[in-house]
Tab-separated table of C-alpha atoms and ligand atoms in Angstrom:
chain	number	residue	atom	x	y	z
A	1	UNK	CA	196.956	140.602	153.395
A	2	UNK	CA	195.508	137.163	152.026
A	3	UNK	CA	198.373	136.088	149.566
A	4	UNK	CA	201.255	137.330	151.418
A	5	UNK	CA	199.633	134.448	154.592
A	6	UNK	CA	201.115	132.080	152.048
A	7	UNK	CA	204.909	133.922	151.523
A	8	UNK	CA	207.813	132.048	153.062
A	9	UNK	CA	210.781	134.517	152.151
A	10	UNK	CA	213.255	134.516	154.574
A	11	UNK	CA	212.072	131.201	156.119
A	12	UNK	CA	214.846	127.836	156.051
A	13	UNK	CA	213.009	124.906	154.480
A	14	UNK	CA	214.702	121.330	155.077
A	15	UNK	CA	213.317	118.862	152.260
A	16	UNK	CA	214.692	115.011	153.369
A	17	UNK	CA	215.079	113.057	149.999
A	18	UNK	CA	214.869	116.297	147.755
A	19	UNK	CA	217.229	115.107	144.993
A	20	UNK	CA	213.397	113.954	142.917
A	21	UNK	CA	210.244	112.758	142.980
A	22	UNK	CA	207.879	114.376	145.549
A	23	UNK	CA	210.672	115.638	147.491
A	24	UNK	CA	212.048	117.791	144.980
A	25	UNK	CA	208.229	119.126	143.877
A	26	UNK	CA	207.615	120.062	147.382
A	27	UNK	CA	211.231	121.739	147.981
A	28	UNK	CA	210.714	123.526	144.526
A	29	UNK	CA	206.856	124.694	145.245
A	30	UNK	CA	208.747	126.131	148.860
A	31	UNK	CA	211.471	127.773	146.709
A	32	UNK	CA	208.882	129.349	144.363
A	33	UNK	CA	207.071	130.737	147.413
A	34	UNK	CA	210.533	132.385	148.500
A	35	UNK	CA	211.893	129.980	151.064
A	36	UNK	CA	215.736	129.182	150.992
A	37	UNK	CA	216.252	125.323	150.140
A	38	UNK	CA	217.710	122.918	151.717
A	39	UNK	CA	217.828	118.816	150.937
A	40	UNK	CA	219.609	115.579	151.834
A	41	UNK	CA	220.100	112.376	150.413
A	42	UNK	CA	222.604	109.327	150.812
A	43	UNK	CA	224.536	109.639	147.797
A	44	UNK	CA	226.215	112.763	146.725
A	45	UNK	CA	226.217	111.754	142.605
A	46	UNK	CA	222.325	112.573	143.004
A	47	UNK	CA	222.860	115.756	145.267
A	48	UNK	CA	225.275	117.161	142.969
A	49	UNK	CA	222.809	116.279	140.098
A	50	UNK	CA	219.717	117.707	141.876
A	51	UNK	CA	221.671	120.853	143.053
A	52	UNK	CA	221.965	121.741	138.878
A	53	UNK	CA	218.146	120.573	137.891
A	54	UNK	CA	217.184	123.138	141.031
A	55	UNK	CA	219.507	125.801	139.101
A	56	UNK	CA	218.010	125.059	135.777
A	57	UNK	CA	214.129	125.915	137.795
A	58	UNK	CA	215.977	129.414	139.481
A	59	UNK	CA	216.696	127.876	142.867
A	60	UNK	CA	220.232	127.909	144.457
A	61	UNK	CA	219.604	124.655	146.665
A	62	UNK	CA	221.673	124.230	149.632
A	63	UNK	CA	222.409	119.966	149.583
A	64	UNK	CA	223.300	117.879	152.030
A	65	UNK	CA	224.483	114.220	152.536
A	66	UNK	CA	223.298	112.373	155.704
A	67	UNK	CA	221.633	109.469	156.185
A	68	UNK	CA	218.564	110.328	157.719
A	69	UNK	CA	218.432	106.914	160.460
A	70	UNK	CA	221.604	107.807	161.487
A	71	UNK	CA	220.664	109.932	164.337
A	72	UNK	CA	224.430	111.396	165.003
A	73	UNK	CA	224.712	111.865	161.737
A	74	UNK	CA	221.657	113.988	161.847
A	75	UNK	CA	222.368	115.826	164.277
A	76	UNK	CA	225.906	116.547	162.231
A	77	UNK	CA	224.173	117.729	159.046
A	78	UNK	CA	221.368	119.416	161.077
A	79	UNK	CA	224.446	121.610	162.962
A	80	UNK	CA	226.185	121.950	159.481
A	81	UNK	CA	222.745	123.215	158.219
A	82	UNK	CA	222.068	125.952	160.699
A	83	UNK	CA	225.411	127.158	161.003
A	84	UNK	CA	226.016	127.868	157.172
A	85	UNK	CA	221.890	128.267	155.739
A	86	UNK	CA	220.958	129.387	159.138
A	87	UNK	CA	218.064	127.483	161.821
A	88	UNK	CA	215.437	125.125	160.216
A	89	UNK	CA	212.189	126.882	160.169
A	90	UNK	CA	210.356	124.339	157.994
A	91	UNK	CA	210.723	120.385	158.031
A	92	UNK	CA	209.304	118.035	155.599
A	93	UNK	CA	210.378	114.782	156.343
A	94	UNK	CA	210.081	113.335	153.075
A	95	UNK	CA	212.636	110.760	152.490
A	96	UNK	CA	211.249	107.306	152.073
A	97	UNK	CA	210.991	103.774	151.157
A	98	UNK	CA	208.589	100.978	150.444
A	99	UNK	CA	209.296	97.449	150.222
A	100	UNK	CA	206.611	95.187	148.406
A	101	UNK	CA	206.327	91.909	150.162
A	102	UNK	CA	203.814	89.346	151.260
A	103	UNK	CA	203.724	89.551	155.076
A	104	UNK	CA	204.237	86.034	155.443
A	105	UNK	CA	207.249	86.704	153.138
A	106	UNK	CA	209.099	89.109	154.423
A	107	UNK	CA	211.918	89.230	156.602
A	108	UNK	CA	212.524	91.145	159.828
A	109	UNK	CA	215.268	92.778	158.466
A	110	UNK	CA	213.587	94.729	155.178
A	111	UNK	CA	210.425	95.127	157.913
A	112	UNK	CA	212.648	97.080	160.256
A	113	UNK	CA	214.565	98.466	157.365
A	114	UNK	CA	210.963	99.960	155.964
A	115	UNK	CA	210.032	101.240	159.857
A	116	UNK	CA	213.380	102.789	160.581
A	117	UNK	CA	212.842	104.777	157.689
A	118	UNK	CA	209.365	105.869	157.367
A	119	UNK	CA	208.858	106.099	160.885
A	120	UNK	CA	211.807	106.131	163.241
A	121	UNK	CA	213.737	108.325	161.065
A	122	UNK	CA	210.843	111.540	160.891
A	123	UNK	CA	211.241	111.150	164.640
A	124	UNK	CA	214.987	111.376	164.597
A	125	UNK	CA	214.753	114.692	162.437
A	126	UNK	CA	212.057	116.249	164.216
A	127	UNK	CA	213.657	115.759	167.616
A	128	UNK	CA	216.537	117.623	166.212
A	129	UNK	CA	215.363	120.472	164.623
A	130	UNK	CA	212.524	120.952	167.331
A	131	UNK	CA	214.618	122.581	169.395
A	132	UNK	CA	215.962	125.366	167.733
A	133	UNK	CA	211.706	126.151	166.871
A	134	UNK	CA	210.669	125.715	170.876
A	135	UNK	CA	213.960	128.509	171.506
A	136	UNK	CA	212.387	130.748	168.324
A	137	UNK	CA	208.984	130.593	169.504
A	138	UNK	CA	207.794	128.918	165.652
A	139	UNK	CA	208.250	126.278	163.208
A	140	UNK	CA	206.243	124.102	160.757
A	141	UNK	CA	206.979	120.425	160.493
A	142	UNK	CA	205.419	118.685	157.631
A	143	UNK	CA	205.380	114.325	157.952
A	144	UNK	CA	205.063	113.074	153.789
A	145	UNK	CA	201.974	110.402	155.136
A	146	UNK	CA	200.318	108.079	152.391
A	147	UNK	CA	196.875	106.227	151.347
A	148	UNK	CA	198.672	103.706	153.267
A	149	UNK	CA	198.487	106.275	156.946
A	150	UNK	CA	194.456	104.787	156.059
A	151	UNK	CA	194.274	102.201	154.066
A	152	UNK	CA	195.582	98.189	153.479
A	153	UNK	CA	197.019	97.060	150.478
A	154	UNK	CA	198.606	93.655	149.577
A	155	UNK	CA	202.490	93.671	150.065
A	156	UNK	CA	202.957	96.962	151.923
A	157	UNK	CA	201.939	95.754	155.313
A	158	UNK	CA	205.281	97.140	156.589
A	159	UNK	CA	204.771	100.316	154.799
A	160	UNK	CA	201.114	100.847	155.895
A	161	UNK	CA	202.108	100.559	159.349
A	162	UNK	CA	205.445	103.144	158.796
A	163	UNK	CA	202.633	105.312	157.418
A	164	UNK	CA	200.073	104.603	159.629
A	165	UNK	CA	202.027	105.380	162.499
A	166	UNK	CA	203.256	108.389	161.228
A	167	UNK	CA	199.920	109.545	161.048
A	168	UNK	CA	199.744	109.236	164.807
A	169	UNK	CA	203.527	110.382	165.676
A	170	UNK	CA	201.963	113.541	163.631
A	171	UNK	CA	199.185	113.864	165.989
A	172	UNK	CA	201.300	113.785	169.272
A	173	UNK	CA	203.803	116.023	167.944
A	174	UNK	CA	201.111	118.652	167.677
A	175	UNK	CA	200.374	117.639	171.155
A	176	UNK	CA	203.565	117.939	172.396
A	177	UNK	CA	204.813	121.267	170.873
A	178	UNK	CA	201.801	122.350	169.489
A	179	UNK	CA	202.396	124.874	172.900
A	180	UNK	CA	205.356	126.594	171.983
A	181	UNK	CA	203.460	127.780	168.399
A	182	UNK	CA	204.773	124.565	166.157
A	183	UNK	CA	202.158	123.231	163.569
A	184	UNK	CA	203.262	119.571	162.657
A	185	UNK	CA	201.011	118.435	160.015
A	186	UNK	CA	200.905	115.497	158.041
A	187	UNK	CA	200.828	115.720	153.537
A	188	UNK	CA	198.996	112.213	152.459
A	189	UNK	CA	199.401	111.543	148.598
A	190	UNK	CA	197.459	109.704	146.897
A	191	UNK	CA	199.256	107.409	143.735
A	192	UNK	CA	201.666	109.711	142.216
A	193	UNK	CA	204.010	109.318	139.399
A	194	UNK	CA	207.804	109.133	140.733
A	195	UNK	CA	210.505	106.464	140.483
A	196	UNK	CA	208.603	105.009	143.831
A	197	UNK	CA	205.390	103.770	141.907
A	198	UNK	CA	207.364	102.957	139.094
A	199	UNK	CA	207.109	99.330	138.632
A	200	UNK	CA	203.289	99.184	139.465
A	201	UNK	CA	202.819	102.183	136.986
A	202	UNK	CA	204.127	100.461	133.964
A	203	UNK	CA	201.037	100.387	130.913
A	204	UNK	CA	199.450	97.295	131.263
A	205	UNK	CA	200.630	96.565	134.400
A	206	UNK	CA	196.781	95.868	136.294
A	207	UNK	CA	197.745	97.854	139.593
A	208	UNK	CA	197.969	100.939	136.733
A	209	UNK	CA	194.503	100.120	135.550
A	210	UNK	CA	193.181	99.652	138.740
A	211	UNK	CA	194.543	102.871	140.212
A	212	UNK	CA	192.998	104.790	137.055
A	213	UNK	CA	189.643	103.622	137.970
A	214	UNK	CA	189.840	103.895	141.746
A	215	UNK	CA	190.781	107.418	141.420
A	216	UNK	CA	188.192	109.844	140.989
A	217	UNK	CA	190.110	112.185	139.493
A	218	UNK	CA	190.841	109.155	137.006
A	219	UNK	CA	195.032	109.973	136.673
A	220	UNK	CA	198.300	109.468	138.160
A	221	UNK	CA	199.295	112.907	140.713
A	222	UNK	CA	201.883	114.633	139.404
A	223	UNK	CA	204.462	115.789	142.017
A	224	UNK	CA	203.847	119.713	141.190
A	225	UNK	CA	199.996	119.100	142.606
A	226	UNK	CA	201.377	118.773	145.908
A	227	UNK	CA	202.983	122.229	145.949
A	228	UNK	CA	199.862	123.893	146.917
A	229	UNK	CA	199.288	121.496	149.961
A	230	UNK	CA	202.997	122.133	151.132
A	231	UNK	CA	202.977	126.016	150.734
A	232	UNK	CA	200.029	125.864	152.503
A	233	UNK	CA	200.974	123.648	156.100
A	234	UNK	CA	204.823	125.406	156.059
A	235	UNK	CA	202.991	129.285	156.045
A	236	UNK	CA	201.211	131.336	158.115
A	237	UNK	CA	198.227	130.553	156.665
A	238	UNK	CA	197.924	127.027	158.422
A	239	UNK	CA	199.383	128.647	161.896
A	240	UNK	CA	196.265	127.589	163.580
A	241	UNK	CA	196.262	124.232	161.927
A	242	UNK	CA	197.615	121.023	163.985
A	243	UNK	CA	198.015	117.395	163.641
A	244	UNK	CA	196.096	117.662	160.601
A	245	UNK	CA	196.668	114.970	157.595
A	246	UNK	CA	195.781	116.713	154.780
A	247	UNK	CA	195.012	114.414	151.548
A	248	UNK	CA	195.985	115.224	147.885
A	249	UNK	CA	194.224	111.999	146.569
A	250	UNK	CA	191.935	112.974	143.471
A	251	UNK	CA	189.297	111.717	145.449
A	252	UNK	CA	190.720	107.977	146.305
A	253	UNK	CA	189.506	108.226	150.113
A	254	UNK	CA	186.008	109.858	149.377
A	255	UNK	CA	184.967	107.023	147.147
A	256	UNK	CA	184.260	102.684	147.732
A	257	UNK	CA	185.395	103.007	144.018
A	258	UNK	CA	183.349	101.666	140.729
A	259	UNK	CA	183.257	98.197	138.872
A	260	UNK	CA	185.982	98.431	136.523
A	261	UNK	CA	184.296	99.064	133.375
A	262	UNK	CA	181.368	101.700	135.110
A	263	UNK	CA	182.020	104.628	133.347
B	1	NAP	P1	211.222	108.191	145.921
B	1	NAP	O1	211.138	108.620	144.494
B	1	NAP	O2	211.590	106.788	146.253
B	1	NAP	O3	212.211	109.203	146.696
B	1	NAP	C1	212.482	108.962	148.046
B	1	NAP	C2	213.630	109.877	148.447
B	1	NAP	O4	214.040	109.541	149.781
B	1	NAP	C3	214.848	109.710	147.549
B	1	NAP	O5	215.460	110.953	147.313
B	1	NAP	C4	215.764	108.834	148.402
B	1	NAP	O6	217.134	109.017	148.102
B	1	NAP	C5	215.461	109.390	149.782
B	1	NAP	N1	215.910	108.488	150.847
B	1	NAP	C6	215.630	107.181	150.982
B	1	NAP	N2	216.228	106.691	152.081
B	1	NAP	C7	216.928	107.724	152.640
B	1	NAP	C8	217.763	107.863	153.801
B	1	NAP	N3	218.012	106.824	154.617
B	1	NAP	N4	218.312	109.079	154.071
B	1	NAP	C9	218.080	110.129	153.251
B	1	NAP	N5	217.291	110.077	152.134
B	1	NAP	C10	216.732	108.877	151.846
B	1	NAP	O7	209.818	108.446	146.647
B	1	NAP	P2	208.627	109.448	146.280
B	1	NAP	O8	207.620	108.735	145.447
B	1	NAP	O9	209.197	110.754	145.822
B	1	NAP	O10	207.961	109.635	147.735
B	1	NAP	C11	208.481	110.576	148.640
B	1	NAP	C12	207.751	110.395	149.955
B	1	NAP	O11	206.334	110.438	149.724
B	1	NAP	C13	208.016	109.040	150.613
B	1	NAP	O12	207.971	109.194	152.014
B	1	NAP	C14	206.820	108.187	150.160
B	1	NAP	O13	206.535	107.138	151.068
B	1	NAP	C15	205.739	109.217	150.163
B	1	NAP	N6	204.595	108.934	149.280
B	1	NAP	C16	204.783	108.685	147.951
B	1	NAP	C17	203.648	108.480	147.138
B	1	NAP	C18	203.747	108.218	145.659
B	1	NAP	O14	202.706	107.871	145.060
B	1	NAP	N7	204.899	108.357	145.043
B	1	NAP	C19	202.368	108.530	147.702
B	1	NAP	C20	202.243	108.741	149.073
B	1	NAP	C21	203.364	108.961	149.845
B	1	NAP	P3	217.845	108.021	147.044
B	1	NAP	O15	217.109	108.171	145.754
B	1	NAP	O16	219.239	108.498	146.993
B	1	NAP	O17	217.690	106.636	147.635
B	2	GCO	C1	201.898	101.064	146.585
B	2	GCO	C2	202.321	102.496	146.351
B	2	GCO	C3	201.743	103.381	147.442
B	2	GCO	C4	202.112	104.811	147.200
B	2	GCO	C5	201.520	105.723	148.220
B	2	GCO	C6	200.036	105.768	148.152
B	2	GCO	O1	202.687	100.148	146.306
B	2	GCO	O2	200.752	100.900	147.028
B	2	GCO	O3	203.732	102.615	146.295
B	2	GCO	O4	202.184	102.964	148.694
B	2	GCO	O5	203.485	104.989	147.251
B	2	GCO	O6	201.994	105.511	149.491
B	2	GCO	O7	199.588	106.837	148.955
């Protein structure tokens, strides 16, 4: 009985941002565990592109282009979805953006631009494919949170409160439709290596150095450690789990950290 808690075959996953980075680890660790893919992006150049690296890893990926703040235009692609794939039974809402700015810096405009899509936009997708799960009696929604749903850093004040409040929007989800047997659970990464983190991953750069020592596990995450946490909160063996945040952080939020050259 134990493994086959953890088998999604014949379930509809719905990856938001799958064309890379975490996104496309998480849809591919789903795939693996026999769930039929689907993702979205904004620009069809990287679906198309996506939809072959998915071939190349044995996955025939269903892709889909929709901007995921454009709430009629989610509620398009989410139609489109479960009239050719067939109804969502797993959400991640992974798509994503930060911007790095002083506070005092930054304009209303990338602030909002950062909210609507961090925060508003997992509520837009939710609200849409919720309703198909209340009328099937099940569903798993999983919210992509961040060290940032707990923690300050300099620059990302408009992320940290995206992520932050997702945390919470997690939380009342589970209170909301936790009822109707939906587990909405949040994933929180800690610093992984993607196209994201990029250009404070660089060698040499000091955010690199600093992240190597504030980590525990003393290393960059790489995407493909996340697949264990994301089989996990979209199968049956997390049906009694709810509003939970679960952390894939080599240790970042257990730890004050060490002086720089501690070994
Ligand atoms: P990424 O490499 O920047 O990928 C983000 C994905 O979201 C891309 O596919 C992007 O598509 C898509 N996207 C952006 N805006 C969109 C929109 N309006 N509609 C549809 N898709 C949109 O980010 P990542 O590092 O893989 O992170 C993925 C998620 O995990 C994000 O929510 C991020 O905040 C979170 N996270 C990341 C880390 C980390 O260390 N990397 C840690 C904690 C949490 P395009 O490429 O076409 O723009
Ligand atoms: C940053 C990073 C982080 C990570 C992630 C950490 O600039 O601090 O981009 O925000 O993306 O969210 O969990």
């Amino acid at each position: 009985m134990s493994l086959e808690l953890f088998d999604l075959k014949g379930k509809v996953a719905l990856v938001t941002g799958g064309t890379h980075g975490l996104g496309m680890a998480i849809a591919t660790g789903l795939g693996n565990a026999g769930a039929k893919i689907v993702i979205n992006d904004i620009f069809q150049d990287k679906l198309e592109a996506a939809k072959t690296e998915y071939k190349k890893a044995g996955l025939d990926v269903a892709v889909y282009n929709f901007d995921v703040t454009n709430e009629s235009a989610v509620m398009e692609g989410i139609r489109q979805i479960e009239s050719e794939v067939g109804p969502v039974d797993i959400l991640v809402n992974n798509a994503g953006i930060i911007k790095r700015i002083p506070l005092e810096e930054m304009s209303v405009e990338d602030f909002s631009a950062v909210i609507n899509i961090d925060l508003i936009a997992p509520f837009i997708m939710a609200k849409h494919v919720v309703k198909g799960m209340i009328s099937r009696g099940h569903g798993k929604i999983i919210n992509m949170c961040s060290m940032m749903s707990e923690l300050g850093r300099y620059t990302v004040g408009a992320y940290a409160a995206a992520k932050g409040g997702l945390k919470m929007l997690t939380r009342n989800m589970a209170t909301e439709w936790g009822r109707h047997n939906i587990q909405i659970n949040g994933i929180g990464p800690g610093y992984f290596a993607t196209s994201q983190t990029e250009p404070i991953r660089v060698d040499g750069h000091p955010f690199n150095d600093f992240i190597l020592n504030r980590t525990p596990a003393a290393k960059w995450g790489d995407p493909d450690d996340l697949q264990g946490a994301a089989i996990f909160l979209a199968s049956n063996a997390s049906n009694f789990v709810n509003g939970h945040i679960l952390y894939v952080d080599g240790g970042i939020l257990a730890t004050i950290g060490k002086p720089i050259n501690e070994k």
